[in-house]
Amino acid sequence: MASPDRTPRSWTEVLDALEADALFAVSDPDPDPERGDGAPDPGHRSAGDWRPDPELGALPDELHERAAEVLALQREMLELLIEERRSVRRHLEAVRTVPDVAASGAVYLDVQG
């Protein structure tokens, strides 16, 4: 069993990671213009499909407020991502309305005859 002083620190680390993931989800995917590949920061490690470690025990009372704040942040970031997806969908729909350019005749005009 984890010692009482270990559990809050571990839960604090878990909440820190979940908060970082929420913020990373809406961060600039290419913060380093030198890298220029649009890839996420290679140093970021996502919590992925998170499940609480049974070794952590119950969330300590003193961290309930922090956990609620992280949950609220996750919900806020989710709303931002949903709106971004809607915006991208609208842009793609607009791009799809532009007709394809097809060669339909001479490319050069003979002005000399």
Tab-separated table of C-alpha atoms in Angstrom:
chain	number	residue	atom	x	y	z
A	1	MET	CA	0.000	0.000	0.000
A	2	ALA	CA	1.255	3.480	-0.816
A	3	SER	CA	2.186	5.679	2.075
A	4	PRO	CA	-0.184	8.610	2.759
A	5	ASP	CA	2.444	11.149	1.705
A	6	ARG	CA	3.086	9.256	-1.573
A	7	THR	CA	-0.529	9.226	-2.777
A	8	PRO	CA	-1.099	13.003	-3.073
A	9	ARG	CA	2.213	13.470	-4.890
A	10	SER	CA	1.339	10.701	-7.326
A	11	TRP	CA	-2.141	12.077	-7.872
A	12	THR	CA	-0.596	15.517	-8.365
A	13	GLU	CA	1.642	14.050	-11.073
A	14	VAL	CA	-1.375	12.390	-12.710
A	15	LEU	CA	-3.356	15.639	-12.666
A	16	ASP	CA	-0.343	17.520	-14.069
A	17	ALA	CA	-0.110	15.032	-16.959
A	18	LEU	CA	-3.841	15.209	-17.705
A	19	GLU	CA	-3.725	19.007	-17.647
A	20	ALA	CA	-0.696	19.033	-19.972
A	21	ASP	CA	-2.501	16.718	-22.408
A	22	ALA	CA	-5.553	18.978	-22.475
A	23	LEU	CA	-3.432	22.036	-23.229
A	24	PHE	CA	-1.303	20.167	-25.771
A	25	ALA	CA	-4.413	19.083	-27.678
A	26	VAL	CA	-5.104	22.680	-28.706
A	27	SER	CA	-1.522	23.882	-28.951
A	28	ASP	CA	0.172	24.885	-32.193
A	29	PRO	CA	1.122	21.605	-33.884
A	30	ASP	CA	4.273	23.216	-35.265
A	31	PRO	CA	5.654	25.482	-32.549
A	32	ASP	CA	9.178	25.111	-33.953
A	33	PRO	CA	9.372	26.762	-37.384
A	34	GLU	CA	12.864	25.293	-37.810
A	35	ARG	CA	11.399	21.783	-37.675
A	36	GLY	CA	8.684	22.805	-40.128
A	37	ASP	CA	7.129	19.362	-40.363
A	38	GLY	CA	3.921	20.089	-38.459
A	39	ALA	CA	4.710	17.232	-36.089
A	40	PRO	CA	3.860	17.454	-32.406
A	41	ASP	CA	6.645	18.181	-29.983
A	42	PRO	CA	8.582	14.902	-29.694
A	43	GLY	CA	9.117	15.578	-25.989
A	44	HIS	CA	5.396	15.460	-25.209
A	45	ARG	CA	4.112	12.157	-23.867
A	46	SER	CA	0.346	11.775	-23.918
A	47	ALA	CA	-1.504	10.005	-21.140
A	48	GLY	CA	-3.440	8.207	-23.893
A	49	ASP	CA	-6.453	6.177	-22.818
A	50	TRP	CA	-6.019	6.941	-19.173
A	51	ARG	CA	-7.053	4.644	-16.380
A	52	PRO	CA	-6.166	5.398	-12.764
A	53	ASP	CA	-3.426	3.175	-11.394
A	54	PRO	CA	-4.903	1.008	-8.638
A	55	GLU	CA	-1.736	1.694	-6.636
A	56	LEU	CA	-2.743	5.360	-6.390
A	57	GLY	CA	-5.672	4.662	-4.154
A	58	ALA	CA	-8.564	7.077	-3.824
A	59	LEU	CA	-8.166	10.685	-4.874
A	60	PRO	CA	-7.225	12.624	-1.722
A	61	ASP	CA	-9.782	15.158	-0.530
A	62	GLU	CA	-7.295	18.012	-0.881
A	63	LEU	CA	-7.020	17.295	-4.630
A	64	HIS	CA	-10.749	17.156	-5.430
A	65	GLU	CA	-10.856	20.838	-6.373
A	66	ARG	CA	-7.781	20.479	-8.608
A	67	ALA	CA	-9.289	17.391	-10.277
A	68	ALA	CA	-12.498	19.342	-10.947
A	69	GLU	CA	-10.429	22.160	-12.490
A	70	VAL	CA	-8.588	19.697	-14.747
A	71	LEU	CA	-11.906	18.166	-15.802
A	72	ALA	CA	-13.302	21.624	-16.593
A	73	LEU	CA	-10.177	22.390	-18.636
A	74	GLN	CA	-10.542	19.117	-20.547
A	75	ARG	CA	-14.158	19.956	-21.354
A	76	GLU	CA	-13.181	23.468	-22.478
A	77	MET	CA	-10.419	22.102	-24.703
A	78	LEU	CA	-12.820	19.524	-26.141
A	79	GLU	CA	-15.222	22.312	-27.111
A	80	LEU	CA	-12.357	24.195	-28.792
A	81	LEU	CA	-11.360	21.076	-30.724
A	82	ILE	CA	-14.943	20.479	-31.824
A	83	GLU	CA	-15.207	24.074	-33.066
A	84	GLU	CA	-11.863	23.758	-34.874
A	85	ARG	CA	-13.098	20.592	-36.565
A	86	ARG	CA	-16.264	22.391	-37.676
A	87	SER	CA	-14.155	25.236	-39.048
A	88	VAL	CA	-11.901	22.852	-40.962
A	89	ARG	CA	-14.959	21.065	-42.339
A	90	ARG	CA	-16.383	24.403	-43.570
A	91	HIS	CA	-13.066	25.270	-45.214
A	92	LEU	CA	-12.877	21.881	-46.910
A	93	GLU	CA	-16.432	22.262	-48.182
A	94	ALA	CA	-15.507	25.670	-49.619
A	95	VAL	CA	-12.404	24.249	-51.291
A	96	ARG	CA	-14.460	21.437	-52.817
A	97	THR	CA	-16.721	23.988	-54.522
A	98	VAL	CA	-13.792	25.322	-56.570
A	99	PRO	CA	-13.906	23.639	-59.979
A	100	ASP	CA	-10.921	21.610	-61.101
A	101	VAL	CA	-8.647	23.295	-63.595
A	102	ALA	CA	-8.575	21.324	-66.806
A	103	ALA	CA	-6.588	22.061	-69.941
A	104	SER	CA	-9.277	22.849	-72.498
A	105	GLY	CA	-7.270	24.366	-75.290
A	106	ALA	CA	-3.989	25.824	-76.352
A	107	VAL	CA	-1.615	26.784	-73.624
A	108	TYR	CA	0.226	29.360	-75.762
A	109	LEU	CA	-1.210	32.110	-77.934
A	110	ASP	CA	0.509	32.672	-81.276
A	111	VAL	CA	0.437	36.432	-81.761
A	112	GLN	CA	2.947	36.450	-84.679
A	113	GLY	CA	0.816	34.393	-87.005
